[in-house]
GROMACS .gro file of C-alpha atoms in nm:
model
  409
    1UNK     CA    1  10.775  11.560   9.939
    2UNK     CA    2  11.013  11.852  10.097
    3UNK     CA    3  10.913  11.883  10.442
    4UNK     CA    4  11.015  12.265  10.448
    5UNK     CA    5  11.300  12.498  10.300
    6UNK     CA    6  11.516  12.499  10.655
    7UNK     CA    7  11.501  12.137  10.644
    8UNK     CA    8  11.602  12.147  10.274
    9UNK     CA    9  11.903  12.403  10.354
   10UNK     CA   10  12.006  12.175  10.676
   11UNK     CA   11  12.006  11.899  10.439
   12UNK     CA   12  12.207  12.106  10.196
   13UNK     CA   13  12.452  12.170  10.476
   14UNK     CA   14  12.520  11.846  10.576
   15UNK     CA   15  12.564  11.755  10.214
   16UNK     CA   16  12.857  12.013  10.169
   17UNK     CA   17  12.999  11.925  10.498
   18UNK     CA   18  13.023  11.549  10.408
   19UNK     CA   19  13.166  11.687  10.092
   20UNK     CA   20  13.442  11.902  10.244
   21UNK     CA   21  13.502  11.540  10.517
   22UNK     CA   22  13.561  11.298  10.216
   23UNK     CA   23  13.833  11.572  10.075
   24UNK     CA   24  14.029  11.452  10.341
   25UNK     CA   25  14.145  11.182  10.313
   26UNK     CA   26  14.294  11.244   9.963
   27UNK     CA   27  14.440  11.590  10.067
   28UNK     CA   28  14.659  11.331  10.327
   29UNK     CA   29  14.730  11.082  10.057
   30UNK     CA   30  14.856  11.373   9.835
   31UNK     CA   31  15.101  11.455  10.130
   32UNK     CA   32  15.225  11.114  10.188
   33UNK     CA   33  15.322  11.093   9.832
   34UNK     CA   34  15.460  11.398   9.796
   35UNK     CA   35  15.689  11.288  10.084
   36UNK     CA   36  15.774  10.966   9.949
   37UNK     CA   37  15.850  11.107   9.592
   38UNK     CA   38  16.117  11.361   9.782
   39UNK     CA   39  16.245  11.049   9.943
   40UNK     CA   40  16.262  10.848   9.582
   41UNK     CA   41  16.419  11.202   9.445
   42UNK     CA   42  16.705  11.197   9.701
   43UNK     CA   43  16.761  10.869   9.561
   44UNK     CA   44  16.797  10.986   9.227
   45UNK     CA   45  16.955  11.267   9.225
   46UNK     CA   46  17.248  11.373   9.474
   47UNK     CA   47  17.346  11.237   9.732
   48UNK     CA   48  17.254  10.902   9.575
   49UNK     CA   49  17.139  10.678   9.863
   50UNK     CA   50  16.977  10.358   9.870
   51UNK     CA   51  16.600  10.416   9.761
   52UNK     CA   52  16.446  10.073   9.874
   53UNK     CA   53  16.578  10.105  10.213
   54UNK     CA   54  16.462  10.471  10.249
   55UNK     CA   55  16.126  10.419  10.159
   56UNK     CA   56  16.094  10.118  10.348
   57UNK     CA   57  16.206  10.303  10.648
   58UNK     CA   58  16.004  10.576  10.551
   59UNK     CA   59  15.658  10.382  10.531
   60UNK     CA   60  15.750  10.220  10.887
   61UNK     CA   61  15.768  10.538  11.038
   62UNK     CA   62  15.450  10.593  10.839
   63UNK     CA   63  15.225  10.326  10.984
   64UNK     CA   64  15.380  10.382  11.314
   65UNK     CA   65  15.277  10.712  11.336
   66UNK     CA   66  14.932  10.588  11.217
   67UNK     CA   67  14.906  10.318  11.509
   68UNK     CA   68  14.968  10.578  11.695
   69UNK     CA   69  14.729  10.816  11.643
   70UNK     CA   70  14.477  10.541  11.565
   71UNK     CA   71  14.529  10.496  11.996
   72UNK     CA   72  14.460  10.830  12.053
   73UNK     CA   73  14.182  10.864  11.839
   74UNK     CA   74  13.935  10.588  11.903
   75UNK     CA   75  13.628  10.770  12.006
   76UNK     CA   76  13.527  10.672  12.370
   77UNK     CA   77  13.146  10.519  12.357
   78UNK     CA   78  12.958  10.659  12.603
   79UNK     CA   79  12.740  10.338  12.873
   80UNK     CA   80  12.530  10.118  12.675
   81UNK     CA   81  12.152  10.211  12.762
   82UNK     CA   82  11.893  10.056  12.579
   83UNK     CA   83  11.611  10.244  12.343
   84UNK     CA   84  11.272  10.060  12.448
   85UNK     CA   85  10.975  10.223  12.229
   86UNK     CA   86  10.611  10.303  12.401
   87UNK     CA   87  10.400  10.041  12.359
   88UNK     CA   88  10.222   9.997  12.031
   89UNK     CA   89   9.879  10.156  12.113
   90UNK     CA   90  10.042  10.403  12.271
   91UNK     CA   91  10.236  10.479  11.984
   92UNK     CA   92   9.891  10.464  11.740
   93UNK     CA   93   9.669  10.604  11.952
   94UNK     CA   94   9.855  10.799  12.237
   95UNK     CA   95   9.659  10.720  12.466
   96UNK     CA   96   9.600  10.366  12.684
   97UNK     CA   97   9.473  10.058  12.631
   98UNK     CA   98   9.099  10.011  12.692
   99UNK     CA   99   8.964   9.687  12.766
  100UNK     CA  100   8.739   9.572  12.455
  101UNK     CA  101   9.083   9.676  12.242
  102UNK     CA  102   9.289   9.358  12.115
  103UNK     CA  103   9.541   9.200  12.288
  104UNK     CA  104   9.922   9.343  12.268
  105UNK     CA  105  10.150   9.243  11.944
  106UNK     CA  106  10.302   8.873  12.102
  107UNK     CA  107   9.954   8.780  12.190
  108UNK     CA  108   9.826   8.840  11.837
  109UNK     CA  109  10.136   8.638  11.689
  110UNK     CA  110  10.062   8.343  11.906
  111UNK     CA  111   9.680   8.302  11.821
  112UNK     CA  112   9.799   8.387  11.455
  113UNK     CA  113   9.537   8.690  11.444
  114UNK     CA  114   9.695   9.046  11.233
  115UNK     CA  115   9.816   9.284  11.480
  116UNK     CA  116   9.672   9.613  11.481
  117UNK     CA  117  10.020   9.825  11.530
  118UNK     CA  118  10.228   9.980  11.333
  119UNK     CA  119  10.550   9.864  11.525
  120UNK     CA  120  10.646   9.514  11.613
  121UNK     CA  121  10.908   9.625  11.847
  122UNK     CA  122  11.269   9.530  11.906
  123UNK     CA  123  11.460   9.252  12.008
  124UNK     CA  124  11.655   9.252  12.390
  125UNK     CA  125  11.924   9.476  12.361
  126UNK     CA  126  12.281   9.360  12.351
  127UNK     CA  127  12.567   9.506  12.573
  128UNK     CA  128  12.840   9.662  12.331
  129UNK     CA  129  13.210   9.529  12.354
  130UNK     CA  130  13.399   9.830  12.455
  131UNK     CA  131  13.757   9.645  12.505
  132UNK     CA  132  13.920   9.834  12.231
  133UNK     CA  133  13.847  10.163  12.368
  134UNK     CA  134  13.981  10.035  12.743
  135UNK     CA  135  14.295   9.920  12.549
  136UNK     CA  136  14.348  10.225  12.366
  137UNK     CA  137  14.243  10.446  12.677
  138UNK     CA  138  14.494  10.240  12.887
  139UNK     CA  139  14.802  10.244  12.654
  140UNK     CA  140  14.768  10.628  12.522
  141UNK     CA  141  14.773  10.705  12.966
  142UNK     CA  142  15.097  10.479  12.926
  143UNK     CA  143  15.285  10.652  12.669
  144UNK     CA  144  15.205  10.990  12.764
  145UNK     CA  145  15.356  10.920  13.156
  146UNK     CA  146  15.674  10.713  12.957
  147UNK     CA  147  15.701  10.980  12.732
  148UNK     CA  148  15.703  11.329  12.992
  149UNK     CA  149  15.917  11.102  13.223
  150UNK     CA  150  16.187  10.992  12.958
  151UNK     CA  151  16.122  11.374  12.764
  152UNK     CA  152  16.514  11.465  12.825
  153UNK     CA  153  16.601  11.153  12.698
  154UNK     CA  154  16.395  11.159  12.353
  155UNK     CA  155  16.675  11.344  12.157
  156UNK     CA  156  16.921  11.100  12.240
  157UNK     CA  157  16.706  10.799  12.157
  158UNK     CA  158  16.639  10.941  11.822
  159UNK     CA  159  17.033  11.003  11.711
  160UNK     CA  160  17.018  10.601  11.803
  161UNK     CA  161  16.758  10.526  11.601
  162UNK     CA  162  16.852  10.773  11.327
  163UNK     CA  163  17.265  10.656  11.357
  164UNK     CA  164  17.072  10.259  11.362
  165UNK     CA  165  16.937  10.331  10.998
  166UNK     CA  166  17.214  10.566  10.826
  167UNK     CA  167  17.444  10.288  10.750
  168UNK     CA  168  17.137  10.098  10.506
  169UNK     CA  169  17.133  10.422  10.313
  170UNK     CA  170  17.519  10.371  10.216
  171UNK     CA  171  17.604  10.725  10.235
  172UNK     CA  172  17.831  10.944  10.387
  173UNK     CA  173  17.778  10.960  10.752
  174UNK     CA  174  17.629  11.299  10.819
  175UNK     CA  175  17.418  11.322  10.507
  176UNK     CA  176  17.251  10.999  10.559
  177UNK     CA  177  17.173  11.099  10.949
  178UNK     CA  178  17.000  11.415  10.828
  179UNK     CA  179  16.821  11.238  10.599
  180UNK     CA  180  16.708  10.974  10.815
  181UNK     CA  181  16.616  11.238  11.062
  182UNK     CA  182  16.377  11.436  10.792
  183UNK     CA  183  16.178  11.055  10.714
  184UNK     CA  184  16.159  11.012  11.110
  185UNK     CA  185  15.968  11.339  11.202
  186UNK     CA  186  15.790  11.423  10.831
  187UNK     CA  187  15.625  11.042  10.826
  188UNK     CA  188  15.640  10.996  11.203
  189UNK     CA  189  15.426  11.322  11.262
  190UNK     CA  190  15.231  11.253  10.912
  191UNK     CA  191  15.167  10.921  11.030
  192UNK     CA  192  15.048  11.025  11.326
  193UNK     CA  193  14.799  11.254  11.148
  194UNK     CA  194  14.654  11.007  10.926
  195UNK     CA  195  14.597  10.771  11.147
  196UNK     CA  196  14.428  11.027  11.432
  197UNK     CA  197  14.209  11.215  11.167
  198UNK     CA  198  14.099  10.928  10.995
  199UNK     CA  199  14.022  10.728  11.306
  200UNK     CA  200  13.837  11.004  11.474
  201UNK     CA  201  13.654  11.134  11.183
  202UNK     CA  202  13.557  10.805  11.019
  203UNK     CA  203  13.579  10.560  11.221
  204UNK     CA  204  13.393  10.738  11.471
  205UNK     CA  205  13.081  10.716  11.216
  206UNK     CA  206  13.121  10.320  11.165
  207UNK     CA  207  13.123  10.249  11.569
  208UNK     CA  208  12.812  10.465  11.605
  209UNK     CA  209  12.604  10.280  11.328
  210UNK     CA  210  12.740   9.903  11.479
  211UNK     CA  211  12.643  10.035  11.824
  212UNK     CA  212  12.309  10.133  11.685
  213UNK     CA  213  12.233   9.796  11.551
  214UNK     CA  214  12.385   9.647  11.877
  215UNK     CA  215  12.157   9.861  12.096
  216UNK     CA  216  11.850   9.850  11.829
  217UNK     CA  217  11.783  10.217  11.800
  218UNK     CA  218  11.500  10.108  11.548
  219UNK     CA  219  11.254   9.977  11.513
  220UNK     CA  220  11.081   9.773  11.276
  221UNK     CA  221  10.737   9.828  11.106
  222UNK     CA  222  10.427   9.580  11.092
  223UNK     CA  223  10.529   9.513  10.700
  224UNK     CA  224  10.898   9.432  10.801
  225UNK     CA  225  11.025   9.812  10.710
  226UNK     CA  226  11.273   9.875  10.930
  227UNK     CA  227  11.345  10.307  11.028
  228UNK     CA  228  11.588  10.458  11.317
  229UNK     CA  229  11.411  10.574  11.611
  230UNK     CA  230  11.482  10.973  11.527
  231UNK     CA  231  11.367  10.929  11.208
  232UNK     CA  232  11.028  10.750  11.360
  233UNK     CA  233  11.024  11.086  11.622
  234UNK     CA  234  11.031  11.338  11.315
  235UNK     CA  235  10.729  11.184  11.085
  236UNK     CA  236  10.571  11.082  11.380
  237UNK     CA  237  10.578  11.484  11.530
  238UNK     CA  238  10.519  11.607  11.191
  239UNK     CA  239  10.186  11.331  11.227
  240UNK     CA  240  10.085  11.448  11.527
  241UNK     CA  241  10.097  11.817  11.376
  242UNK     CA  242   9.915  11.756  11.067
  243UNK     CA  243   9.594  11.588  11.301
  244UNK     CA  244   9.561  11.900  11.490
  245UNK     CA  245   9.555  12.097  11.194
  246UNK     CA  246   9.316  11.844  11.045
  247UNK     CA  247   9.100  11.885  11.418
  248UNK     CA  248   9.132  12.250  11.334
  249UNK     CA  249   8.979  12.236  11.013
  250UNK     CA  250   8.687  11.981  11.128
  251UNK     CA  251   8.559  12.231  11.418
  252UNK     CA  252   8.515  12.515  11.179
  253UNK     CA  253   8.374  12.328  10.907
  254UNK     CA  254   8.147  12.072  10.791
  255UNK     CA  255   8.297  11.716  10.701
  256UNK     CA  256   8.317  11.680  10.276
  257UNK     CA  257   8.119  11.438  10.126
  258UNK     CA  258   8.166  11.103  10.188
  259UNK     CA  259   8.272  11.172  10.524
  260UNK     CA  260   7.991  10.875  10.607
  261UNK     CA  261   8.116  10.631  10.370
  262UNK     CA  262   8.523  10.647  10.525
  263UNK     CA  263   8.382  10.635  10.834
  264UNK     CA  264   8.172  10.315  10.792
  265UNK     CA  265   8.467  10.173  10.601
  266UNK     CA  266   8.731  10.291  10.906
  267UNK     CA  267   8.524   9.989  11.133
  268UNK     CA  268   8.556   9.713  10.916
  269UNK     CA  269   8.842   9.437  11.033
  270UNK     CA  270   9.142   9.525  10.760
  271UNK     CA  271   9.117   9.110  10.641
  272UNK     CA  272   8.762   9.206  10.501
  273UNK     CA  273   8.839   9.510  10.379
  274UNK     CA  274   8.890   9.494   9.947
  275UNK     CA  275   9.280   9.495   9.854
  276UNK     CA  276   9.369   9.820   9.630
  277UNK     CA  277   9.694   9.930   9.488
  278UNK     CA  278   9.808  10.304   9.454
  279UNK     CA  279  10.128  10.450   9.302
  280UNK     CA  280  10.317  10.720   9.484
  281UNK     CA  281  10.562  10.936   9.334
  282UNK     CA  282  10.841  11.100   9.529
  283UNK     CA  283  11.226  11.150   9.497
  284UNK     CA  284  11.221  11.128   9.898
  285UNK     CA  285  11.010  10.810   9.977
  286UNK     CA  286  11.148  10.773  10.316
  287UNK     CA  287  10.999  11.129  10.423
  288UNK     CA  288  10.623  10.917  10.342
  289UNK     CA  289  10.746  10.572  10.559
  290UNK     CA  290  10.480  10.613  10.825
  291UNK     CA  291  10.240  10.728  10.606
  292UNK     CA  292  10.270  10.392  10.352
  293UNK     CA  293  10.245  10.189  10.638
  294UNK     CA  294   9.892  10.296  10.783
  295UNK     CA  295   9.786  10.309  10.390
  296UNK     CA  296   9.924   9.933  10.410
  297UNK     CA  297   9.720   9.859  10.714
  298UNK     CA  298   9.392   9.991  10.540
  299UNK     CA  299   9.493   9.700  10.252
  300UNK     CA  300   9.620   9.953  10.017
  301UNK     CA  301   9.954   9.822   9.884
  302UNK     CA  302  10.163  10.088   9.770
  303UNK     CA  303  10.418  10.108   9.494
  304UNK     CA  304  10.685  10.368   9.503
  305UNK     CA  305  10.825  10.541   9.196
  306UNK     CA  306  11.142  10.858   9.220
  307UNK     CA  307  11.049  10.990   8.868
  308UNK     CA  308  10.809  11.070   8.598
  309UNK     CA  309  10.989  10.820   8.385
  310UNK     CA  310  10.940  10.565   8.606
  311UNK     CA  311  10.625  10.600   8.747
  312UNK     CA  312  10.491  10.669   8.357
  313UNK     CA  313  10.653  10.302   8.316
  314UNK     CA  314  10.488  10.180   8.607
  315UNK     CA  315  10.127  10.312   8.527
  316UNK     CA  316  10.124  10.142   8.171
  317UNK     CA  317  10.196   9.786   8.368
  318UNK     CA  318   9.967   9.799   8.624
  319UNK     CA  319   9.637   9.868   8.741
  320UNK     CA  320   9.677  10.116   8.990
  321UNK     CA  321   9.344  10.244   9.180
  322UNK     CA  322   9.496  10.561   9.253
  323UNK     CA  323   9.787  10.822   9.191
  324UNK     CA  324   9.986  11.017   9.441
  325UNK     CA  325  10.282  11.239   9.341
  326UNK     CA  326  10.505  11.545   9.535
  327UNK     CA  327  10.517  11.866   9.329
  328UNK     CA  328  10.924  11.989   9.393
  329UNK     CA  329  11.166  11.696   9.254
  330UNK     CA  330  11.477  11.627   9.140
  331UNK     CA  331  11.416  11.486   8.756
  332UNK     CA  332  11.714  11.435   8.527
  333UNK     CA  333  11.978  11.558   8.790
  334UNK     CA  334  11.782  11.879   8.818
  335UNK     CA  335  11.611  12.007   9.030
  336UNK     CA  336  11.234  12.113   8.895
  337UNK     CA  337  10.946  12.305   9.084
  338UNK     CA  338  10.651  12.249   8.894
  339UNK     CA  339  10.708  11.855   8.855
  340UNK     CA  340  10.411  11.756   8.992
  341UNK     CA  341  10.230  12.011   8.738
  342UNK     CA  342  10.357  11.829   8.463
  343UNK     CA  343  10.296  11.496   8.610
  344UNK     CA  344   9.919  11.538   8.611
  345UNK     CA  345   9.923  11.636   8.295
  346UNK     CA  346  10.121  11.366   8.118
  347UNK     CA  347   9.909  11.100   8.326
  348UNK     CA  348   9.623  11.276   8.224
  349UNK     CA  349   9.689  11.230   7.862
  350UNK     CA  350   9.712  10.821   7.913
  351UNK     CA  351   9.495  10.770   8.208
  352UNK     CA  352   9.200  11.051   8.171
  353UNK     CA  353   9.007  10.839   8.463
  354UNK     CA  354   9.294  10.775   8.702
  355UNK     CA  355   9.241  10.989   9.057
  356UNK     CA  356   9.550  11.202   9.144
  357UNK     CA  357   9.588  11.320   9.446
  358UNK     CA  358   9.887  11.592   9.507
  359UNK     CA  359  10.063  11.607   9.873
  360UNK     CA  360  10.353  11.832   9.894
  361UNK     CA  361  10.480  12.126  10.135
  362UNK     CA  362  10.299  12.481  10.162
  363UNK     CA  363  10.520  12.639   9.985
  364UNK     CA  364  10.470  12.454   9.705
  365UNK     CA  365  10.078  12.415   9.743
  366UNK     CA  366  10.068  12.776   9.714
  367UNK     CA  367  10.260  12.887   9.383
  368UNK     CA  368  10.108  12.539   9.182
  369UNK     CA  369   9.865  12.439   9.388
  370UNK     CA  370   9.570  12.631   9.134
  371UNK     CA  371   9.830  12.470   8.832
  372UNK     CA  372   9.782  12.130   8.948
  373UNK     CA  373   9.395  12.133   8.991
  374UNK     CA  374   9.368  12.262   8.633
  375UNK     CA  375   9.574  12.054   8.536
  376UNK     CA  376   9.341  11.740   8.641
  377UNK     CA  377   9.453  11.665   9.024
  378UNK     CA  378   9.145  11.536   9.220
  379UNK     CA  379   9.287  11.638   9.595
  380UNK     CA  380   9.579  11.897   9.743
  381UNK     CA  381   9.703  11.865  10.039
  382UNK     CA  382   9.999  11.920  10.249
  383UNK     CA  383   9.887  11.691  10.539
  384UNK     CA  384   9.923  11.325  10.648
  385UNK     CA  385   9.593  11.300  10.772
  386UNK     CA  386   9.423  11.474  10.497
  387UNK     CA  387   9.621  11.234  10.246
  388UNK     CA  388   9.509  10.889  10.392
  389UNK     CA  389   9.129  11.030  10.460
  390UNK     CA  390   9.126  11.170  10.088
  391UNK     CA  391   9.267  10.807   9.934
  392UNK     CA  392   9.034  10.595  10.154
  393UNK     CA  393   8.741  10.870  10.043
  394UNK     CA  394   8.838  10.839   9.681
  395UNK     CA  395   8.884  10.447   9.667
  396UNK     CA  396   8.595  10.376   9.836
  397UNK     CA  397   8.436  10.581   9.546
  398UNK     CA  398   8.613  10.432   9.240
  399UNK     CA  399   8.474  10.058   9.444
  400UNK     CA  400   8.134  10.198   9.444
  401UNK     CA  401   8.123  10.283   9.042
  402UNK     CA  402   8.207   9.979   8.976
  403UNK     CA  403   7.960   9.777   9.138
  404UNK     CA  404   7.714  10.001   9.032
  405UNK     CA  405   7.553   9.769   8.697
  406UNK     CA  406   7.579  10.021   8.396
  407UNK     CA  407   7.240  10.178   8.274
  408UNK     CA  408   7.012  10.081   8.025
  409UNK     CA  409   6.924  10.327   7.799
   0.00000   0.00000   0.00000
């Protein structure tokens, strides 16, 4: 389901800048070799020097330009902290425990009793290594005082070096200390580049996601689903705002039928409760996380599917009790508006009895919304909370037609 059009441009975004990041790294290979084939060229053609000495010479000045600049770019971290998350009625319920509720998570582990969370929690957190960064943060304050104190000196140092090397390129004299002084600046400073970029930009990434998983910012579900802790504050706001708007609609109307029936069936223990299994179709599953786990704690199991094909495939294996899909997907590398449309109607040419219930964004609900119900969709909805109420309210129907005994005529 697409939670809204700015979130689907923001994503968009993101996409191209990650795009325009990963060009990077080839634009510097492309100059490395570039350099190295005008090192190989001077070998070639006039003034004939030694090629395997050059380009050795030239990738040390290469990788020592990278060390460098790897120093200066290792991202600082900033303290450890921890990320503790409310407890888990507070997280379900907002709100305290009362005193005939069960007891917390641990003590429902140790009597062997299902908890009645969604989260389990997190481990202790760990304290993250930061040595490298002291190291690097120490030697880069080194260099820089060695290197404004012996500034005047610099030039001199690198005739040396460059007079050092000219001889290995067997050469006259002069050419071979220009030369040598082109591969000390081009791969010094290139180098240098390479190895700052690369650090900063990438490696930056890698040392945030290990200190995530050092300090556990997630946390992990009842049914062993693990999900980052901003991703658990975004469907857990966008919760929050579809119950008001479900409050909303229950003060200025009348419950639907069968309010009575989900009700009764919301107070029995989820052990007792009859196991079902529903099929939900959506290219972004992980937007419906939260939402699969409360269906899981009602003992609906729930089978995800990313495209017609599949979840066509699926249907003709199983027996699924019910049949969710989004309606704006990605099918076949493109893009399509009206998926869910077509959805109900090519389940509704195999599976005539099958409920389908349609949850997907406003926008959406609003150009194919009356398309979908024609088409053969039971429920529409773009809330959470109208989703699980309508596929407890719809199972608990299909349950009671079937223990109804079949009349006599």
């Amino acid at each position: 389901m697409d939670l809204s059009d700015s979130s689907g441009k923001a994503s968009k975004s993101v996409t191209a800048a990650v795009r325009k990041r990963d060009v990077l790294p080839y634009i510097l290979l492309f100059i490395l070799l570039a350099g190295l084939l005008a090192v190989l060229a001077g070998a070639l053609l006039p003034p004939y020097y030694h090629a395997v000495p050059a380009l050795l010479w030239s990738l040390g000045f290469c990788v020592s330009g990278m060390l460098l600049g790897f120093l200066f770019g290792i991202p600082r971290s900033l303290p450890s902290g921890t990320v503790n998350a409310a407890p888990p009625d507070e997280q379900a319920n907002g709100k305290g425990r009362s005193t005939d509720e069960p007891p917390p998570a641990s003590a429902d582990a140790a009597t062997g009793t299902p908890s009645n969370t969604l989260f389990l929690g997190t481990p202790t957190p760990m304290e993250i290594n930061s040595n490298l960064v002291e190291v690097s943060d120490w030697l880069t304050k080194i260099i820089v005082g060695v290197g404004l104190i012996e500034l005047k000196s610099l030039p001199g140092s690198a005739r040396s070096m460059a007079a050092f090397i000219a001889p290995s390129l067997a050469t006259d004299t002069p050419t071979a200390m220009a030369i040598v002084g082109g591969i000390m600046l081009f791969f010094s400073v290139h180098g240098f580049l390479i190895g700052y970029l690369l650090t900063r930009i990438y490696l930056s990434i890698m040392i945030k996601r290990a200190d995530s998983l050092v300090k556990n910012e997630s946390v992990r579900l009842e049914s062993g689903k693990e999900i980052e802790v901003t991703e658990l504050s975004r469907l857990q706001q966008k919760s929050l705002d579809d119950m008001q708007e479900a409050v909303t609609q229950l003060l200025l109307a009348h419950p639907p039928d069968g309010g009575a029936a989900v009700a009764a069936l919301a107070g029995v223990p989820t052990a007792q409760k009859p196991s079902s299994l529903v099929l939900w179709l959506d290219d972004h599953p992980r937007n419906n996380t939260l939402l699969m786990e409360q269906l899981e704690r009602e003992n609906i199991k729930v089978d995800q599917a990313v495209s017609t094909r599949q979840a066509l495939a699926m249907l003709q294996q199983k027996h699924y009790a019910l049949f969710i899909t989004d309606m704006a997907r990605v099918e076949n590398g493109r893009r399509v508006k009206d998926a869910g449309v077509r959805t109900v109607r090519e389940v509704r040419q195999t599976l005539p009895e099958l409920p389908i219930v349609v949850y997907c964004s406003k926008d959406t609900v609003a150009s194919y919304g009356t398309e979908a119900q024609a088409a053969g969709a039971r429920f529409i909805t773009t809330s959470g909370t109208s989703l699980l109420a309508s596929v407890n309210k719809l199972i608990h129907e299909q349950r009671g037609n079937e223990a109804q005994p079949p009349s006599q005529a």
